[in-house]
């Protein structure tokens, strides 16, 4: 089944404790992206990757890192989480950024 | 800067009714427009992608239209069912923007009453 998977789905952590949210797709997509969704602010892009060689910041990259060592995986790294990073996070992938985008099920993060 | 607006923010209709959801965008330089569905606490599911050169796209009971010149798209849902209850989001990848992302509207929360 073609899908985007994220892990974990739910996470409660404390300020400053490094964490990684994994994202994997099995559709051989070149483009991958991370969004966060917050009430009243909608969906905002954190980082994107056009392919394994090109990764760049989105609208709200502060406090986040990503890597794209292989085509299928695009982990989101929070080196020192803070309460303002409490949010619902979505990974997305597509053949290119102008093609239909497929979203993962989301990761709900609470930073205390 | 591209802005996407969806009106109304919420809509409640009885089962069986045909309904229209609206999406407007400020810059007509878009590659396409995508409609998504989001169920509570879940991810986004792509419903339809309508290319900038197209006027309409259909999938089952769903029909999306696009009028680039007026900056508007509509999602028509025929014979609505309680299972259609969800939040519907439209999004565009802008052409005149150096970033590579979708710009989303804030969504229309739909409730179909049995």
CSV table of C-alpha atoms in Angstrom, one decimal:
chain,number,residue,atom,x,y,z
A,1,UNK,CA,0.0,0.0,0.0
A,2,UNK,CA,1.3,3.4,-1.0
A,3,UNK,CA,1.7,5.5,2.1
A,4,UNK,CA,3.6,8.0,4.2
A,5,UNK,CA,4.3,6.8,7.7
A,6,UNK,CA,5.3,8.9,10.8
A,7,UNK,CA,6.6,7.8,14.2
A,8,UNK,CA,5.8,8.3,16.9
A,9,UNK,CA,2.1,9.3,16.5
A,10,UNK,CA,2.0,10.9,20.0
A,11,UNK,CA,4.8,12.2,22.1
A,12,UNK,CA,5.0,14.0,25.4
A,13,UNK,CA,8.5,15.3,26.3
A,14,UNK,CA,10.2,17.9,28.4
A,15,UNK,CA,12.0,21.1,27.4
A,16,UNK,CA,15.5,20.5,26.1
A,17,UNK,CA,15.3,16.8,25.5
A,18,UNK,CA,16.3,16.0,21.9
A,19,UNK,CA,13.8,14.1,19.8
A,20,UNK,CA,13.4,12.8,16.3
A,21,UNK,CA,10.2,12.3,14.4
A,22,UNK,CA,10.6,9.9,11.6
A,23,UNK,CA,8.9,10.1,8.2
A,24,UNK,CA,9.1,7.4,5.5
A,25,UNK,CA,7.4,7.0,2.1
A,26,UNK,CA,7.2,4.0,-0.1
A,27,UNK,CA,6.2,5.7,-3.4
A,28,UNK,CA,9.7,6.6,-4.6
A,29,UNK,CA,8.8,10.3,-4.3
A,30,UNK,CA,11.5,12.9,-4.8
A,31,UNK,CA,9.8,15.7,-2.9
A,32,UNK,CA,9.2,15.6,0.9
A,33,UNK,CA,8.1,18.3,3.3
A,34,UNK,CA,7.3,18.9,6.9
A,35,UNK,CA,4.4,21.1,8.1
A,36,UNK,CA,3.1,22.0,11.5
A,37,UNK,CA,-0.6,22.7,12.2
A,38,UNK,CA,-1.7,25.0,14.9
A,39,UNK,CA,-5.2,26.4,15.8
A,40,UNK,CA,-5.7,29.8,14.2
A,41,UNK,CA,-2.4,29.6,12.2
A,42,UNK,CA,-3.2,26.7,9.9
A,43,UNK,CA,-0.6,24.6,8.2
A,44,UNK,CA,2.9,26.1,7.9
A,45,UNK,CA,5.9,24.6,6.2
A,46,UNK,CA,9.0,23.9,8.3
A,47,UNK,CA,11.4,22.3,5.8
A,48,UNK,CA,11.3,20.8,2.4
A,49,UNK,CA,13.5,18.6,0.3
A,50,UNK,CA,13.3,18.6,-3.5
A,51,UNK,CA,15.5,15.4,-3.6
A,52,UNK,CA,18.3,13.8,-1.7
A,53,UNK,CA,20.6,16.6,-2.7
A,54,UNK,CA,18.4,19.7,-2.0
A,55,UNK,CA,16.9,20.6,1.3
A,56,UNK,CA,15.8,24.0,2.4
A,57,UNK,CA,14.0,26.0,5.0
A,58,UNK,CA,10.3,26.7,4.8
A,59,UNK,CA,8.4,29.4,6.7
A,60,UNK,CA,9.0,28.3,10.3
A,61,UNK,CA,12.4,26.5,10.4
A,62,UNK,CA,13.7,27.9,13.7
A,63,UNK,CA,14.4,25.1,16.3
A,64,UNK,CA,14.2,22.3,13.7
A,65,UNK,CA,16.6,20.3,11.6
A,66,UNK,CA,16.1,17.7,8.9
A,67,UNK,CA,18.2,15.3,6.9
A,68,UNK,CA,17.6,13.5,3.6
A,69,UNK,CA,20.3,10.8,3.4
A,70,UNK,CA,18.1,8.5,1.4
A,71,UNK,CA,15.1,9.1,-0.8
A,72,UNK,CA,12.5,7.4,1.3
A,73,UNK,CA,13.2,9.0,4.7
A,74,UNK,CA,13.0,12.6,5.9
A,75,UNK,CA,13.3,12.8,9.7
A,76,UNK,CA,12.5,16.0,11.7
A,77,UNK,CA,14.9,16.7,14.5
A,78,UNK,CA,14.2,18.9,17.5
A,79,UNK,CA,17.6,19.5,19.1
A,80,UNK,CA,16.2,21.3,22.2
A,81,UNK,CA,12.4,21.3,22.2
A,82,UNK,CA,10.6,24.2,23.7
A,83,UNK,CA,6.9,24.5,24.7
A,84,UNK,CA,6.2,26.7,21.6
A,85,UNK,CA,6.9,23.6,19.5
A,86,UNK,CA,3.9,21.9,20.9
A,87,UNK,CA,1.9,21.2,17.8
A,88,UNK,CA,0.6,18.6,15.3
A,89,UNK,CA,3.2,17.7,12.7
A,90,UNK,CA,2.7,16.3,9.2
A,91,UNK,CA,5.1,14.9,6.8
A,92,UNK,CA,4.2,15.0,3.1
A,93,UNK,CA,5.6,13.6,-0.1
A,94,UNK,CA,5.0,13.8,-3.9
A,95,UNK,CA,6.8,13.2,-7.2
A,96,UNK,CA,7.5,16.9,-7.3
A,97,UNK,CA,6.1,19.8,-5.3
A,98,UNK,CA,3.5,20.6,-7.9
A,99,UNK,CA,2.1,17.0,-8.0
A,100,UNK,CA,-0.5,15.5,-5.7
A,101,UNK,CA,0.9,15.6,-2.2
A,102,UNK,CA,0.4,12.6,0.2
A,103,UNK,CA,0.4,13.3,3.9
A,104,UNK,CA,1.3,11.1,6.8
A,105,UNK,CA,-1.1,10.5,9.7
A,106,UNK,CA,0.5,13.2,11.9
A,107,UNK,CA,2.5,13.4,15.1
A,108,UNK,CA,1.0,15.2,18.0
A,109,UNK,CA,3.8,16.6,20.2
A,110,UNK,CA,3.5,18.1,23.6
A,111,UNK,CA,6.5,19.8,25.1
A,112,UNK,CA,6.3,20.5,28.8
B,1,UNK,CA,2.2,37.2,-1.4
B,2,UNK,CA,-0.3,34.5,-2.1
B,3,UNK,CA,-3.2,34.2,0.3
B,4,UNK,CA,-5.8,31.5,0.3
B,5,UNK,CA,-9.2,32.0,2.0
B,6,UNK,CA,-12.0,29.6,2.6
B,7,UNK,CA,-15.6,30.7,3.4
B,8,UNK,CA,-17.6,29.6,5.3
B,9,UNK,CA,-15.4,28.5,8.2
B,10,UNK,CA,-18.1,26.0,9.2
B,11,UNK,CA,-21.2,24.5,7.5
B,12,UNK,CA,-23.9,22.2,8.8
B,13,UNK,CA,-26.3,20.6,6.4
B,14,UNK,CA,-28.9,17.7,6.5
B,15,UNK,CA,-28.0,14.5,4.8
B,16,UNK,CA,-28.7,14.3,1.1
B,17,UNK,CA,-28.2,18.0,0.4
B,18,UNK,CA,-25.9,19.1,-2.4
B,19,UNK,CA,-23.3,21.7,-1.2
B,20,UNK,CA,-20.6,24.0,-2.4
B,21,UNK,CA,-17.4,24.9,-0.6
B,22,UNK,CA,-15.5,28.0,-1.6
B,23,UNK,CA,-11.8,28.7,-1.9
B,24,UNK,CA,-10.3,32.0,-3.1
B,25,UNK,CA,-6.7,33.0,-3.8
B,26,UNK,CA,-5.1,36.3,-4.4
B,27,UNK,CA,-2.5,35.5,-7.1
B,28,UNK,CA,-3.6,33.7,-10.2
B,29,UNK,CA,-0.1,32.5,-10.9
B,30,UNK,CA,-0.6,29.0,-9.6
B,31,UNK,CA,0.5,25.6,-11.0
B,32,UNK,CA,-2.7,23.9,-9.7
B,33,UNK,CA,-5.1,23.8,-6.8
B,34,UNK,CA,-5.6,20.9,-4.5
B,35,UNK,CA,-8.5,20.0,-2.3
B,36,UNK,CA,-7.9,17.9,0.8
B,37,UNK,CA,-10.0,16.4,3.5
B,38,UNK,CA,-8.9,16.2,7.1
B,39,UNK,CA,-10.7,14.1,9.7
B,40,UNK,CA,-10.3,15.1,13.4
B,41,UNK,CA,-6.9,14.2,14.7
B,42,UNK,CA,-5.8,12.6,11.4
B,43,UNK,CA,-3.8,13.5,8.4
B,44,UNK,CA,-4.8,15.1,5.1
B,45,UNK,CA,-6.2,13.0,2.3
B,46,UNK,CA,-6.0,14.4,-1.2
B,47,UNK,CA,-9.4,14.6,-2.9
B,48,UNK,CA,-8.7,16.3,-6.2
B,49,UNK,CA,-6.0,18.2,-8.0
B,50,UNK,CA,-7.1,20.5,-10.7
B,51,UNK,CA,-4.4,21.8,-13.0
B,52,UNK,CA,-4.2,25.6,-13.8
B,53,UNK,CA,-5.2,24.8,-17.4
B,54,UNK,CA,-8.3,22.9,-16.4
B,55,UNK,CA,-11.7,24.2,-15.5
B,56,UNK,CA,-13.1,21.1,-13.7
B,57,UNK,CA,-12.1,17.8,-12.2
B,58,UNK,CA,-14.4,15.1,-11.0
B,59,UNK,CA,-14.1,12.2,-8.6
B,60,UNK,CA,-17.3,10.3,-7.7
B,61,UNK,CA,-19.6,12.7,-5.9
B,62,UNK,CA,-17.0,15.4,-5.9
B,63,UNK,CA,-16.5,18.1,-8.5
B,64,UNK,CA,-13.9,20.8,-8.3
B,65,UNK,CA,-13.9,23.9,-10.5
B,66,UNK,CA,-11.2,26.4,-11.1
B,67,UNK,CA,-11.5,30.0,-12.3
B,68,UNK,CA,-8.0,31.4,-12.3
B,69,UNK,CA,-8.9,34.8,-13.6
B,70,UNK,CA,-11.2,35.4,-10.7
B,71,UNK,CA,-9.0,33.6,-8.2
B,72,UNK,CA,-11.7,31.1,-7.1
B,73,UNK,CA,-12.3,27.4,-6.8
B,74,UNK,CA,-15.4,25.5,-5.6
B,75,UNK,CA,-15.8,22.0,-4.4
B,76,UNK,CA,-19.2,20.6,-5.1
B,77,UNK,CA,-20.3,17.6,-3.0
B,78,UNK,CA,-23.4,15.9,-4.3
B,79,UNK,CA,-25.9,14.0,-2.1
B,80,UNK,CA,-24.0,14.6,1.1
B,81,UNK,CA,-23.6,11.8,3.6
B,82,UNK,CA,-22.7,11.8,7.3
B,83,UNK,CA,-19.4,10.2,6.3
B,84,UNK,CA,-18.5,13.4,4.5
B,85,UNK,CA,-18.2,15.3,7.8
B,86,UNK,CA,-14.7,16.6,8.0
B,87,UNK,CA,-12.6,19.7,7.4
B,88,UNK,CA,-12.0,20.5,3.8
B,89,UNK,CA,-8.8,22.4,2.9
B,90,UNK,CA,-7.8,23.9,-0.4
B,91,UNK,CA,-4.1,24.6,-1.2
B,92,UNK,CA,-2.1,26.1,-4.0
B,93,UNK,CA,1.6,25.8,-5.0
B,94,UNK,CA,2.4,29.4,-6.1
B,95,UNK,CA,4.4,30.0,-9.2
B,96,UNK,CA,5.8,33.4,-8.2
B,97,UNK,CA,7.4,32.2,-5.0
B,98,UNK,CA,10.9,31.0,-4.5
B,99,UNK,CA,9.8,28.5,-1.9
B,100,UNK,CA,8.4,25.1,-2.8
B,101,UNK,CA,5.4,24.6,-0.6
B,102,UNK,CA,1.6,24.5,-0.6
B,103,UNK,CA,-0.2,27.5,0.8
B,104,UNK,CA,-3.3,26.3,2.6
B,105,UNK,CA,-6.6,28.0,3.3
B,106,UNK,CA,-7.9,27.8,6.9
B,107,UNK,CA,-10.5,25.2,5.9
B,108,UNK,CA,-14.2,24.7,6.0
B,109,UNK,CA,-15.5,22.4,8.8
B,110,UNK,CA,-18.4,20.4,7.4
B,111,UNK,CA,-21.0,18.6,9.4
B,112,UNK,CA,-23.6,16.5,7.6
B,113,UNK,CA,-26.5,15.7,10.0
B,114,UNK,CA,-28.3,12.3,9.6
